[in-house]
PDB file of C-alpha atoms in Angstrom:
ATOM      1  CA  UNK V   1      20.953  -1.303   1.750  1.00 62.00           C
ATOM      2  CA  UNK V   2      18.920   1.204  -0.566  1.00 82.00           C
ATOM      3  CA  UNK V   3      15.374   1.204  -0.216  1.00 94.00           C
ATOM      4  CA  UNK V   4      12.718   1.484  -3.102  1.00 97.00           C
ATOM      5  CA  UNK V   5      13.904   5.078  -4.880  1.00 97.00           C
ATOM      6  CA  UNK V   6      11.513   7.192  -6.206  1.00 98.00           C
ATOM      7  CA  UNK V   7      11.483  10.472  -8.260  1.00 97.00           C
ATOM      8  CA  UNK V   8      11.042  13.652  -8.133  1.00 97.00           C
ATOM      9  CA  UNK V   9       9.923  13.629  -4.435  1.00 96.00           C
ATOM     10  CA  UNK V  10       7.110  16.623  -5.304  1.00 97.00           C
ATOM     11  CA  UNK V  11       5.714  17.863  -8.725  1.00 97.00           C
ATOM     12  CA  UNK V  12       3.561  20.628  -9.405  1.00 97.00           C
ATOM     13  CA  UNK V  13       2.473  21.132 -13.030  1.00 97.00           C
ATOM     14  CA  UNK V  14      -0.291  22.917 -15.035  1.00 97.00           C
ATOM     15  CA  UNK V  15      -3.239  20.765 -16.416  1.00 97.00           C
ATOM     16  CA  UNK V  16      -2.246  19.586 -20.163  1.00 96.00           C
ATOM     17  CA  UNK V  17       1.238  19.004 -19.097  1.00 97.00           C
ATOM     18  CA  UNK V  18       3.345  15.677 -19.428  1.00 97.00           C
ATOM     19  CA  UNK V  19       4.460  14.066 -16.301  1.00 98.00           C
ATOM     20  CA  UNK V  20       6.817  11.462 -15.678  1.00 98.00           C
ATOM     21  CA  UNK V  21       7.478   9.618 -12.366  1.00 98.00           C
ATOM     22  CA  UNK V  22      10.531   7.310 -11.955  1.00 98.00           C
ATOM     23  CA  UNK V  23      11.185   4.082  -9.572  1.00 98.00           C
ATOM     24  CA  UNK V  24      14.348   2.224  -8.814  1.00 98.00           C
ATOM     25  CA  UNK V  25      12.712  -0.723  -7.111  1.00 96.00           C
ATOM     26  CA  UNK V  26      14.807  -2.989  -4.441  1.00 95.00           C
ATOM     27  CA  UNK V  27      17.809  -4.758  -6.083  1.00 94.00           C
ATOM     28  CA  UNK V  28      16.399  -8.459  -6.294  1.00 92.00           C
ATOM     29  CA  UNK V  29      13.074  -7.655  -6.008  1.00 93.00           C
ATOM     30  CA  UNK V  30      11.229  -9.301  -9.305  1.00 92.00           C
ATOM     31  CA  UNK V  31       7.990  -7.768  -8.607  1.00 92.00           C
ATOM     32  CA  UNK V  32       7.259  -3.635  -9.063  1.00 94.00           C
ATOM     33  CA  UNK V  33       4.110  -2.265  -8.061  1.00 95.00           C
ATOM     34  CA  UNK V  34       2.619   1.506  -8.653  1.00 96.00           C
ATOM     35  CA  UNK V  35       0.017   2.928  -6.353  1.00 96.00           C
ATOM     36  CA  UNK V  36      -1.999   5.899  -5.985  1.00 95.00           C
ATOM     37  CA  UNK V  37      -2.849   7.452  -2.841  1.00 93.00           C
ATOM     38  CA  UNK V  38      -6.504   9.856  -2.733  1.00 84.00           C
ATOM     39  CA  UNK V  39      -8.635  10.696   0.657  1.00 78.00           C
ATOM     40  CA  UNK V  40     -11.446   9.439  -1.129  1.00 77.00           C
ATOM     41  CA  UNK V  41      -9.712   5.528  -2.581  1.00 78.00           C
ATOM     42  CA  UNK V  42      -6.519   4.839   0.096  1.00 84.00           C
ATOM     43  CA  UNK V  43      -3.850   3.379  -1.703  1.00 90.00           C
ATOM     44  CA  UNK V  44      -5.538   2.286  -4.957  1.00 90.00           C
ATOM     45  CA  UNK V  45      -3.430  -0.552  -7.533  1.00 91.00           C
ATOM     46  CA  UNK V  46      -2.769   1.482 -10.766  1.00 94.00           C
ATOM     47  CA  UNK V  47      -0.171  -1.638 -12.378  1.00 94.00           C
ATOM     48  CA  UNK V  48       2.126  -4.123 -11.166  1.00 92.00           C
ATOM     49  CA  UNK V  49       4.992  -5.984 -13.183  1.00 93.00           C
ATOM     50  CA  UNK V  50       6.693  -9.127 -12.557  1.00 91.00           C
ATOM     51  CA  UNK V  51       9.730  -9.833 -13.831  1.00 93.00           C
ATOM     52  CA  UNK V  52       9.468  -6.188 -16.005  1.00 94.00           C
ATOM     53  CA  UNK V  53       5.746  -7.512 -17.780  1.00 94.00           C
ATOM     54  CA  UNK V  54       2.944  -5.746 -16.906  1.00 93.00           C
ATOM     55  CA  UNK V  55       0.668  -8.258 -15.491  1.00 90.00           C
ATOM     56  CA  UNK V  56      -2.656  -6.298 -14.481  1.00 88.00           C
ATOM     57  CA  UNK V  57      -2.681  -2.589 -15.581  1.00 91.00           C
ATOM     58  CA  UNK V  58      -6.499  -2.317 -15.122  1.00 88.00           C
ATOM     59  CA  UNK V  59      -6.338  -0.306 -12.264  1.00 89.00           C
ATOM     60  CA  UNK V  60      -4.619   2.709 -14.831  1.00 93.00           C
ATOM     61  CA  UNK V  61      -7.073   5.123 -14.666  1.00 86.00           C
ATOM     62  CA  UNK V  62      -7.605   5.678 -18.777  1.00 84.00           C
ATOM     63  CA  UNK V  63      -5.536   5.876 -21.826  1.00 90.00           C
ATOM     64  CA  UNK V  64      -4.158   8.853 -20.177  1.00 95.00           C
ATOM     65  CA  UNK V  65      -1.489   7.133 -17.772  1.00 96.00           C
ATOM     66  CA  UNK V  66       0.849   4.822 -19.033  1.00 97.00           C
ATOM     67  CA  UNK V  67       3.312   2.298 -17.266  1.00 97.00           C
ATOM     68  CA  UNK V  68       6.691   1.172 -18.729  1.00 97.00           C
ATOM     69  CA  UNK V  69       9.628  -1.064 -17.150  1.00 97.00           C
ATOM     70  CA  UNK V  70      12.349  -1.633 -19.399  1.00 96.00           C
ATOM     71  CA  UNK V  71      14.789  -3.515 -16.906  1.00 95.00           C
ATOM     72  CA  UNK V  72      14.402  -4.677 -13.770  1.00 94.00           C
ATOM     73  CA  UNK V  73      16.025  -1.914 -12.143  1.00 95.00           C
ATOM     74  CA  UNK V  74      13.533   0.977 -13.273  1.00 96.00           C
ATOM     75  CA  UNK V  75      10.628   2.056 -14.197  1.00 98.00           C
ATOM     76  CA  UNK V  76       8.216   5.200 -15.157  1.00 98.00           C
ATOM     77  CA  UNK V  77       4.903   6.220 -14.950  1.00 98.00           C
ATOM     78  CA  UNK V  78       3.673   8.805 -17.778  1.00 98.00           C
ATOM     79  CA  UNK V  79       0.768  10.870 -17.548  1.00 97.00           C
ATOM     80  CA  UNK V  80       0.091  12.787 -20.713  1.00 96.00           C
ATOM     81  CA  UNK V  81      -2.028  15.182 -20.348  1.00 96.00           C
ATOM     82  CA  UNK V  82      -1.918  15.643 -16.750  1.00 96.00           C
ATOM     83  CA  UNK V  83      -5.424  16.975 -15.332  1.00 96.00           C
ATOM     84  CA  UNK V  84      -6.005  18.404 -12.034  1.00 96.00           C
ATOM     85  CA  UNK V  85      -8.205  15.415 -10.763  1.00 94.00           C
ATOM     86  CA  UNK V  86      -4.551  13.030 -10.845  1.00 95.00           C
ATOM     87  CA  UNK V  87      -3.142  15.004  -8.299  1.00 95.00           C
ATOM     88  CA  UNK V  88      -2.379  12.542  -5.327  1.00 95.00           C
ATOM     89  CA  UNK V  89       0.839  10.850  -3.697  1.00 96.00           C
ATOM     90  CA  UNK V  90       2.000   7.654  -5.996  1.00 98.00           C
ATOM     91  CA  UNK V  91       3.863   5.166  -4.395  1.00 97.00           C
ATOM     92  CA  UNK V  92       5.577   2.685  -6.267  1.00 97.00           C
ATOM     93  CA  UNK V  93       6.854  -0.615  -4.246  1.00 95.00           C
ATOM     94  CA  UNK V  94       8.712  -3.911  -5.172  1.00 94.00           C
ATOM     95  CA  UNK V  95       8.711  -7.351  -3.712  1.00 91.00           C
ATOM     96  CA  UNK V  96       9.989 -10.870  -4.044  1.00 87.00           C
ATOM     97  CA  UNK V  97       7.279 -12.426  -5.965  1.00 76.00           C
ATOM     98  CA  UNK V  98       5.816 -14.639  -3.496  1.00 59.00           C
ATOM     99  CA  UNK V  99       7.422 -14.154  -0.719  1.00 71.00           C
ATOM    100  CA  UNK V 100       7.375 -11.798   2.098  1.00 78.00           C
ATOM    101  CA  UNK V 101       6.275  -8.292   2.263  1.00 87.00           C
ATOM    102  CA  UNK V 102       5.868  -5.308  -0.333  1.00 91.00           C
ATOM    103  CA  UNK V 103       8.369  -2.628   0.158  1.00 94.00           C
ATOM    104  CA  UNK V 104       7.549   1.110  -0.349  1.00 96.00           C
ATOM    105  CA  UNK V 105       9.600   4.375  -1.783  1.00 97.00           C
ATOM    106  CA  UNK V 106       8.504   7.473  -0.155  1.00 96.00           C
ATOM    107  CA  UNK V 107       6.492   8.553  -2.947  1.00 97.00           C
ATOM    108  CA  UNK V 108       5.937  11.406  -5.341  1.00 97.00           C
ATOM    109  CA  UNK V 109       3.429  13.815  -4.729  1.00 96.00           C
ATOM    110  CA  UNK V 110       2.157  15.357  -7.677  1.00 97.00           C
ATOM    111  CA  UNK V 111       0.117  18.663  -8.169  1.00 97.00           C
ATOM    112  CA  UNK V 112      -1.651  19.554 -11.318  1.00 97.00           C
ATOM    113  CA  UNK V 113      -2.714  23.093 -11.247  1.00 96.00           C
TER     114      UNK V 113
ATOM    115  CA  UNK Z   1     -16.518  -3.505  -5.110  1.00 64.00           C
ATOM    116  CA  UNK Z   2     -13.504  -3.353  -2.038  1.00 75.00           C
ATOM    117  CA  UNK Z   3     -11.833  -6.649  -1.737  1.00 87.00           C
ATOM    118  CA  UNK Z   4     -10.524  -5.202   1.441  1.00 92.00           C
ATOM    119  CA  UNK Z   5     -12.686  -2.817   3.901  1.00 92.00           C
ATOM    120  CA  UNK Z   6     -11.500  -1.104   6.890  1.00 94.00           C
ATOM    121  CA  UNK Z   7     -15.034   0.217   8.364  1.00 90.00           C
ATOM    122  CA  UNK Z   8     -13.625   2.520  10.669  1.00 93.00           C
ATOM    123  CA  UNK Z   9     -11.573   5.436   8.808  1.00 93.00           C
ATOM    124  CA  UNK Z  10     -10.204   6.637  12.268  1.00 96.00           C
ATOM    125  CA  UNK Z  11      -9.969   5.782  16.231  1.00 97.00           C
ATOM    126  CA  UNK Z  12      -8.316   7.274  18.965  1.00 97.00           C
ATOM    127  CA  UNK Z  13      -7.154   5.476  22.053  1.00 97.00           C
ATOM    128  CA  UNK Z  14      -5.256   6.678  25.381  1.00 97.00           C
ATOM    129  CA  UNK Z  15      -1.960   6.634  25.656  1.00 97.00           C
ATOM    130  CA  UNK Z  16      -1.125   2.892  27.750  1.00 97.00           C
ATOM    131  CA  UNK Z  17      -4.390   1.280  26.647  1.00 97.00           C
ATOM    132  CA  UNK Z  18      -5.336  -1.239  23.728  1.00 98.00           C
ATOM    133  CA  UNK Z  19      -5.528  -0.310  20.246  1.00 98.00           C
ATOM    134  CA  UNK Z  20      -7.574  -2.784  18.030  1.00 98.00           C
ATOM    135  CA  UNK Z  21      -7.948  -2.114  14.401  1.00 98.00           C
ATOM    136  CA  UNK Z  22     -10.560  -4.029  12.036  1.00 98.00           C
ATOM    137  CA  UNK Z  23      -9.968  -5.584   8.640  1.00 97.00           C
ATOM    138  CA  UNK Z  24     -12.729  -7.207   6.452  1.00 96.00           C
ATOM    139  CA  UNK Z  25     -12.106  -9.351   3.439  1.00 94.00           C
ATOM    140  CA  UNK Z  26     -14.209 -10.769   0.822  1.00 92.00           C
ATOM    141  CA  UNK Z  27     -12.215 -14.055  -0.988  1.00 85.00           C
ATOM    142  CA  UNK Z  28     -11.387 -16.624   1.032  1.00 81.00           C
ATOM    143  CA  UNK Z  29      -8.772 -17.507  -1.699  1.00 82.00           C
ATOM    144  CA  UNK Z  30      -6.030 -14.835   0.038  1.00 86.00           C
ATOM    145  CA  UNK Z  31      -3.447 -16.670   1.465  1.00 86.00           C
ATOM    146  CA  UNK Z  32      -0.909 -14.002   3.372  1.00 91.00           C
ATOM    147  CA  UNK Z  33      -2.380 -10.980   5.356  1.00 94.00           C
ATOM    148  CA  UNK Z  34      -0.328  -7.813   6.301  1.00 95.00           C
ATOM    149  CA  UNK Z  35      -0.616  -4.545   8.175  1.00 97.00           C
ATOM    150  CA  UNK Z  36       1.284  -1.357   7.293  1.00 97.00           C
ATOM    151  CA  UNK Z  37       1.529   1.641   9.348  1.00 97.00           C
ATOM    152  CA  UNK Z  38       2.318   4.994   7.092  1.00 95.00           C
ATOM    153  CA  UNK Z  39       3.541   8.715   8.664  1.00 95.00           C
ATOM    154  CA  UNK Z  40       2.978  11.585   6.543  1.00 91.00           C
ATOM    155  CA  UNK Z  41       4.795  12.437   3.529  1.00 89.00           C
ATOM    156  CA  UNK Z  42       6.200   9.071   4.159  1.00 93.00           C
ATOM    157  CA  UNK Z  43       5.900   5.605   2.233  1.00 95.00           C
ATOM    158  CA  UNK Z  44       3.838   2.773   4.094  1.00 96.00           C
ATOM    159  CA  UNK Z  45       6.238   0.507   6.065  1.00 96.00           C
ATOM    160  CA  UNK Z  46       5.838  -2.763   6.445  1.00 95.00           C
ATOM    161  CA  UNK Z  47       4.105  -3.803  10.222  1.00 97.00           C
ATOM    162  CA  UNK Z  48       3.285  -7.344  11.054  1.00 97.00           C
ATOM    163  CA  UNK Z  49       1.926 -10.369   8.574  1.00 95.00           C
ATOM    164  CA  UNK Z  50       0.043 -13.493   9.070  1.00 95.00           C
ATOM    165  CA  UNK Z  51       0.016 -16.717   6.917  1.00 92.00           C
ATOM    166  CA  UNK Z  52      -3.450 -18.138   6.305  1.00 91.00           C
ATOM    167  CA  UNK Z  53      -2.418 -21.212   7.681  1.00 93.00           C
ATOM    168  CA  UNK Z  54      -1.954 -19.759  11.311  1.00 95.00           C
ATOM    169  CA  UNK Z  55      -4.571 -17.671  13.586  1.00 96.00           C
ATOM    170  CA  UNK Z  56      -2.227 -15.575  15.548  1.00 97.00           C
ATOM    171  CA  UNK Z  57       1.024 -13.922  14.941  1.00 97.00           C
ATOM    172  CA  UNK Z  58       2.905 -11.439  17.454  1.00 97.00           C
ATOM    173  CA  UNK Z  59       5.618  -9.140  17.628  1.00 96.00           C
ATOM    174  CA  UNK Z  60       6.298  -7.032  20.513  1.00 97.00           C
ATOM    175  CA  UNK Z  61       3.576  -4.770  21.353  1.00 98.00           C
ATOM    176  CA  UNK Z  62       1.823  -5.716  17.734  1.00 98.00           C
ATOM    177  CA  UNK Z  63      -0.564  -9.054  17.225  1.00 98.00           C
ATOM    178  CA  UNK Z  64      -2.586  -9.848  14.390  1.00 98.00           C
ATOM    179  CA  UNK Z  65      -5.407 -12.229  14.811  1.00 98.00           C
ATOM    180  CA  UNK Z  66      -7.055 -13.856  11.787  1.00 97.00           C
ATOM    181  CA  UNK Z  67     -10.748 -15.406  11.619  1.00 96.00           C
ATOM    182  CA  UNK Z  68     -10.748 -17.386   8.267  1.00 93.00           C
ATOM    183  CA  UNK Z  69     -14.291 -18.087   8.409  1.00 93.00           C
ATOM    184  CA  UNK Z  70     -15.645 -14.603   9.587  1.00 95.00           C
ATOM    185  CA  UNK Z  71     -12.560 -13.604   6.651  1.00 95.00           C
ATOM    186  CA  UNK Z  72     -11.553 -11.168   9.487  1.00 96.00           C
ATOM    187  CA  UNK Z  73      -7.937  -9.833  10.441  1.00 96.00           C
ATOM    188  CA  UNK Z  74      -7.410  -7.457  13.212  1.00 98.00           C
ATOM    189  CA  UNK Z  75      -4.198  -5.790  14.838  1.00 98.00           C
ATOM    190  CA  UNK Z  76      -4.043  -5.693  18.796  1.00 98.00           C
ATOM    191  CA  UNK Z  77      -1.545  -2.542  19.968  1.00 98.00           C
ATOM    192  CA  UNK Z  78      -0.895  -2.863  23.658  1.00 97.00           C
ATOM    193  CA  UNK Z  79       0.254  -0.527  24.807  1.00 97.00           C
ATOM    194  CA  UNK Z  80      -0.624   2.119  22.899  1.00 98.00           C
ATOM    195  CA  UNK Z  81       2.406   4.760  22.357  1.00 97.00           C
ATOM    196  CA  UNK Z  82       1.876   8.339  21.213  1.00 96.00           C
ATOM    197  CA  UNK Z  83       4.367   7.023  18.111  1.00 96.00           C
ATOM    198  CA  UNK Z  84       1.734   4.760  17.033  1.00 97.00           C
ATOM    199  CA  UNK Z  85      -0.061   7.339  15.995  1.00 98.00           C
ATOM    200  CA  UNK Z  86      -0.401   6.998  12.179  1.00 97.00           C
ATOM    201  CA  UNK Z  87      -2.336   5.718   9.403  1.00 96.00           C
ATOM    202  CA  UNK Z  88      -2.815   1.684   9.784  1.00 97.00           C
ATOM    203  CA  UNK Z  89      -3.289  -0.566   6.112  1.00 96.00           C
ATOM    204  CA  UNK Z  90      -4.859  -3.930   6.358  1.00 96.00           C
ATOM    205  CA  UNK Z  91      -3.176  -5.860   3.273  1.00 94.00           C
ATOM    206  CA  UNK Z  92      -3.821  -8.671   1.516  1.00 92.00           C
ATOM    207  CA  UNK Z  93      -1.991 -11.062  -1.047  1.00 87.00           C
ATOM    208  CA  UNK Z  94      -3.416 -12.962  -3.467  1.00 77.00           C
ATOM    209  CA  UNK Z  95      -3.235 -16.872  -3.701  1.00 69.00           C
ATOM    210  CA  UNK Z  96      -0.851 -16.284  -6.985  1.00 69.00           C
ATOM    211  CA  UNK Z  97       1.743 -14.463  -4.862  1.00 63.00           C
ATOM    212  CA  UNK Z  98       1.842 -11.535  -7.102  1.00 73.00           C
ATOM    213  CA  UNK Z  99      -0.806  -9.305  -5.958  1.00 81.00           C
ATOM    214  CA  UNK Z 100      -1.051  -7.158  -3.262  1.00 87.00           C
ATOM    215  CA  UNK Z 101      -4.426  -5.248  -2.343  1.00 89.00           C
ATOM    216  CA  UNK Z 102      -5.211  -2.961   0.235  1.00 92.00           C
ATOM    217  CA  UNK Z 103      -7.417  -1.348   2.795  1.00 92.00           C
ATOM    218  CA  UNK Z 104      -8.543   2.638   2.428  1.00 92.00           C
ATOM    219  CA  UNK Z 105      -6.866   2.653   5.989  1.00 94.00           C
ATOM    220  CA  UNK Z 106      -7.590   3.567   9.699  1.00 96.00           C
ATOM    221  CA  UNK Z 107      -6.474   7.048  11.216  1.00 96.00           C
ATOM    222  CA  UNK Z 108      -4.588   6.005  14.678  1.00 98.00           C
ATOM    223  CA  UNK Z 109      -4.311   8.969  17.174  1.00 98.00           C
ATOM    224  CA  UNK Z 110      -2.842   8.038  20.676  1.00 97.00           C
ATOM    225  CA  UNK Z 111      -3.329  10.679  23.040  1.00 96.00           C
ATOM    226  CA  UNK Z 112      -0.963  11.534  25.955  1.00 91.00           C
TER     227      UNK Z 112
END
């Protein structure tokens, strides 16, 4: 059974670039999730959807990032213009809402140069 | 202000003895507690969980133990493996079911 599908696995772009990250969550799964990973903040809540609304987006960082889910199958995060301090690991994971556990893909690690 | 806190960013432990890792929460709202254990350039992957309605859950060589009224979770890993070695996530869900919130994490090294 597939997993939580993320893409591309690695990015590297130049500051003032667009970036766009993509997640198949979990077929099911009602509930999608997108994380950031830093040294200094762990795995830090940037949005979550359930049932493809966004229902708390203020972890986004600023008006910078956006967050879209237009079926329940995928979804994209946008970063426009990309700046050197968003360079981290994001995860995005899906669930069940309300039951059980939070399932990860295996992330996209972005660069911004 | 960190819902969740993992005080200790890192902790190494023999090979054959006890690993304990520390979780700290601050609502006593949560209702469902997790760990995760992540590998590099991996995603986190789902560990061991514990209802607020129990006070000890195990699995194998994994055990959680929750304190509601100290609102502290901890995971017991006897015996430690060299393959534990990873980064360890306290988790927490919220009492709507929708949110999930975690630790900053615990650097696990197991040494032959």
């Amino acid at each position: 059974d597939a997993g939580v599908i993320q893409s591309p696995r690695h990015e590297v772009t130049e500051m003032g670039q667009e970036v766009t990250l993509r997640c198949k969550p979990i077929s099911g799964h009602n509930s999608l999730f997108w994380y950031r990973q830093t040294m200094m903040r762990g795995l830090e809540l940037l949005i979550y959807f359930n049932n493809n609304v966004p229902i708390d987006d203020s972890g986004m960082p600023e008006d910078r990032f956006s967050a879209k889910m237009p079926n329940a199958s995928f979804s994209t995060l946008k970063i426009q213009p990309s700046e050197p301090r968003d360079s981290a690991v994001y995860f995005c994971a899906s669930s069940f809402s309300g039951v059980g556990e939070l399932f990860f893909g295996e992330g996209s690690r972005l660069t911004v140069l | 202000d960190q819902q969740v806190k993992q005080n200790s960013p890192s902790l190494s432990v023999q090979e054959g003895r006890i690993s304990i890792l520390n979780c700290d929460y601050t609502n006593s709202m949560f209702d469902y507690f997790l760990w995760y254990k992540k590998y590099p350039a991996e995603g986190p992957t789902f560990l061991i969980s514990i209802s607020s309605i129990k006070d000890k859950n195990e699995d194998g060589r994994f055990t959680v133990f929750l304190n509601k009224s100290a609102k502290h979770l901890s995971l017991h890993i006897v015996p430690s493996q060299p393959g534990d070695s990873a980064v360890y996530f306290c988790a927490v869900r919220d009492n709507y079911g929708q949110n999930f919130v975690f630790g900053p994490g615990t650097r696990l090294s197991v040494l032959p």
